[in-house]
XYZ file of C-alpha atoms in Angstrom:
162
model
C 119.029 78.111 26.420
C 121.823 79.896 28.199
C 120.927 79.790 31.860
C 123.459 82.433 32.915
C 121.517 85.192 31.147
C 118.733 86.872 33.138
C 115.391 86.040 31.530
C 113.388 88.894 32.996
C 111.933 91.519 30.594
C 114.247 90.750 27.717
C 117.264 91.853 29.759
C 119.027 88.635 28.787
C 118.547 89.350 25.079
C 119.722 92.926 25.573
C 122.889 91.823 27.406
C 123.561 89.149 24.796
C 123.153 91.672 21.968
C 125.465 94.147 23.706
C 128.091 91.433 24.187
C 127.921 90.389 20.524
C 128.194 94.018 19.369
C 131.253 94.574 21.573
C 132.971 91.460 20.210
C 132.208 92.463 16.616
C 133.437 96.027 17.202
C 136.675 94.804 18.767
C 137.361 92.261 16.036
C 136.961 94.616 13.064
C 140.090 95.147 11.078
C 141.644 98.500 11.730
C 142.049 100.953 8.908
C 145.324 100.994 6.971
C 146.045 104.454 8.390
C 145.562 103.193 11.949
C 147.893 100.269 11.178
C 150.638 102.568 9.847
C 150.245 104.973 12.779
C 150.493 102.024 15.183
C 153.710 100.913 13.465
C 155.124 104.427 13.756
C 154.358 104.341 17.488
C 155.955 100.888 17.703
C 159.081 102.204 15.976
C 159.205 105.158 18.374
C 159.010 102.843 21.384
C 161.609 100.471 19.932
C 164.012 103.333 19.219
C 163.618 104.748 22.720
C 164.204 101.277 24.192
C 167.168 100.679 21.868
C 165.376 97.596 20.516
C 167.338 96.905 17.333
C 165.482 93.669 16.610
C 162.082 95.355 16.389
C 163.451 98.196 14.267
C 165.121 95.738 11.867
C 161.810 93.903 11.569
C 160.177 97.037 10.142
C 162.567 97.233 7.183
C 161.512 95.554 3.935
C 163.829 93.007 2.343
C 163.761 95.061 -0.873
C 164.517 98.349 0.903
C 166.365 100.878 -1.252
C 166.701 104.637 -0.947
C 168.105 107.549 -2.934
C 171.378 107.439 -0.976
C 172.061 103.874 -2.120
C 171.226 102.205 1.196
C 169.758 98.726 1.130
C 168.284 96.735 4.025
C 171.703 95.701 5.317
C 173.002 99.283 5.279
C 169.919 100.479 7.203
C 170.391 97.739 9.790
C 173.994 98.914 10.231
C 172.879 102.548 10.613
C 170.391 101.511 13.297
C 173.048 99.520 15.167
C 175.503 102.424 14.949
C 172.921 104.860 16.307
C 172.012 102.555 19.212
C 175.668 101.945 20.085
C 176.577 105.636 19.990
C 173.642 106.829 22.143
C 173.165 105.352 25.603
C 169.750 106.921 25.954
C 167.534 108.646 23.464
C 164.278 110.410 24.167
C 162.106 110.942 21.136
C 159.369 113.441 20.513
C 157.472 112.427 17.389
C 154.881 114.306 15.373
C 153.196 112.402 12.546
C 152.721 115.149 9.980
C 150.760 113.099 7.439
C 149.883 109.611 6.282
C 148.667 109.299 2.692
C 147.713 106.335 0.525
C 148.524 106.928 -3.157
C 147.334 103.384 -3.857
C 146.092 100.415 -1.811
C 148.870 98.679 0.082
C 151.220 101.670 -0.115
C 151.472 104.491 2.408
C 153.572 107.629 2.494
C 154.198 108.990 5.979
C 155.917 112.217 6.911
C 157.181 112.261 10.487
C 159.057 114.927 12.456
C 161.352 113.469 15.129
C 163.252 115.263 17.865
C 166.029 113.217 19.463
C 166.991 114.584 22.862
C 168.953 113.592 25.932
C 165.928 114.096 28.181
C 162.184 113.451 27.843
C 160.139 115.916 25.799
C 156.391 115.966 26.369
C 155.306 118.904 24.187
C 156.509 120.648 21.043
C 156.933 123.968 22.846
C 159.651 122.368 25.024
C 161.855 121.969 21.943
C 162.539 125.711 21.636
C 165.066 125.867 24.476
C 166.408 122.362 24.146
C 169.462 120.981 22.430
C 168.003 118.217 20.270
C 168.556 116.719 16.847
C 165.518 117.502 14.681
C 164.758 115.433 11.583
C 161.935 114.967 9.142
C 161.522 111.433 7.830
C 159.542 110.644 4.693
C 158.762 106.943 4.739
C 157.229 104.676 2.144
C 155.384 101.800 3.825
C 154.315 98.832 1.717
C 151.987 96.060 2.744
C 153.524 92.626 2.182
C 150.862 90.009 2.659
C 147.698 90.644 4.633
C 148.897 92.632 7.647
C 152.641 93.039 7.242
C 153.627 96.674 6.629
C 157.334 97.393 6.102
C 159.386 100.457 5.209
C 160.581 100.079 1.628
C 162.132 103.509 1.245
C 163.060 106.406 3.504
C 164.464 109.878 3.159
C 165.462 112.193 5.974
C 166.611 115.746 6.357
C 167.048 118.267 9.155
C 163.733 119.541 10.500
C 162.720 122.912 11.874
C 160.711 123.717 14.990
C 157.648 124.554 12.897
C 157.628 120.922 11.617
C 156.443 119.888 15.110
C 153.299 122.053 15.244
């Protein structure tokens, strides 16, 4: 018997049950969409912190896009961007995350890159910022390892952020 649990009126059993339920709830695997959204947030933080290592870690070894870039070319583009911008403030709007098949996600993300922090989409109207829309293909390699296998980007418009 666990002596640290109060024995009065079943309170001990109630507390024990609540504790078990909390542990089970916290240990459940997150949904694939939550995992991809968390990786998008991680990429946003890494880009803002100029963390090339983390960004490189999100690129799949078999990365290839329509412009002919492979993993190495994407790593070089990331390095070039970090070297040419001393500080970058990102405002990111995840437009959609879809799963055409298990283990494969398509995410559309609007990104504003500005020289100062942006907290809301309506602040973009009077701001000089680079606006892009990224369409990313995320693939799950192994149990929990999502990586970007393909990306396309194009200029975005203000309405992409609403």
